């Protein structure tokens, strides 16, 4: 399925709006010490920002693994995005999975101390790239 230019622009903006909303929610949850839920929101904030990149570039994926793989292939390996963000997205998805499904693992404040600034940096970068 191919999107028109207008549809791509609209979808890009919807993904960026959701990314920015989820980032704000994640910060609020972090402040409230709801670390597992904050991890989920930080991941999905970045997920939607990356999807905005994908929409603009005609890239489609249906899985979280596909998102990580295609992000690395199309944006990290060719130098558009710094390599540290490729590793970060993968690590963040792993932490989100633990937060959502692992009944033994508790996401800690320390886990999120690294995630929070990188999530902000990645989303700011993508917002600038797509503005």
Short mmCIF file of N, CA, C and O in Angstrom, two decimals, residues 8 38 44 64 70 83 88 97 100 120:
data_model
loop_
_atom_site.label_atom_id
_atom_site.label_comp_id
_atom_site.label_asym_id
_atom_site.label_seq_id
_atom_site.Cartn_x
_atom_site.Cartn_y
_atom_site.Cartn_z
N UNK A 8 1.27 10.79 3.99
CA UNK A 8 2.56 10.63 4.68
C UNK A 8 2.79 11.77 5.67
O UNK A 8 3.23 11.55 6.79
N UNK A 38 6.72 3.87 33.26
CA UNK A 38 7.55 4.89 32.60
C UNK A 38 8.41 4.25 31.51
O UNK A 38 8.56 4.80 30.42
N UNK A 44 7.68 3.45 23.90
CA UNK A 44 6.69 3.76 22.87
C UNK A 44 6.81 5.19 22.34
O UNK A 44 6.44 5.45 21.20
N UNK A 64 8.18 -5.36 16.58
CA UNK A 64 9.19 -4.60 17.32
C UNK A 64 10.59 -4.98 16.84
O UNK A 64 11.45 -4.11 16.71
N UNK A 70 15.18 -2.54 11.03
CA UNK A 70 15.10 -1.56 9.95
C UNK A 70 15.64 -0.19 10.37
O UNK A 70 16.22 0.52 9.56
N UNK A 83 25.36 5.52 16.03
CA UNK A 83 25.24 4.11 16.41
C UNK A 83 24.74 3.88 17.85
O UNK A 83 24.04 2.91 18.10
N UNK A 88 20.70 1.70 21.89
CA UNK A 88 19.74 2.20 22.87
C UNK A 88 18.33 1.69 22.59
O UNK A 88 17.63 1.23 23.50
N UNK A 97 9.96 -4.83 27.51
CA UNK A 97 9.42 -6.19 27.57
C UNK A 97 9.47 -6.73 28.99
O UNK A 97 8.49 -7.32 29.48
N UNK A 100 6.79 -5.00 31.07
CA UNK A 100 5.43 -5.39 30.76
C UNK A 100 5.10 -6.85 31.11
O UNK A 100 3.97 -7.15 31.47
N UNK A 120 14.84 11.39 25.33
CA UNK A 120 14.63 12.80 24.99
C UNK A 120 15.52 13.21 23.81
O UNK A 120 15.06 13.90 22.90
#
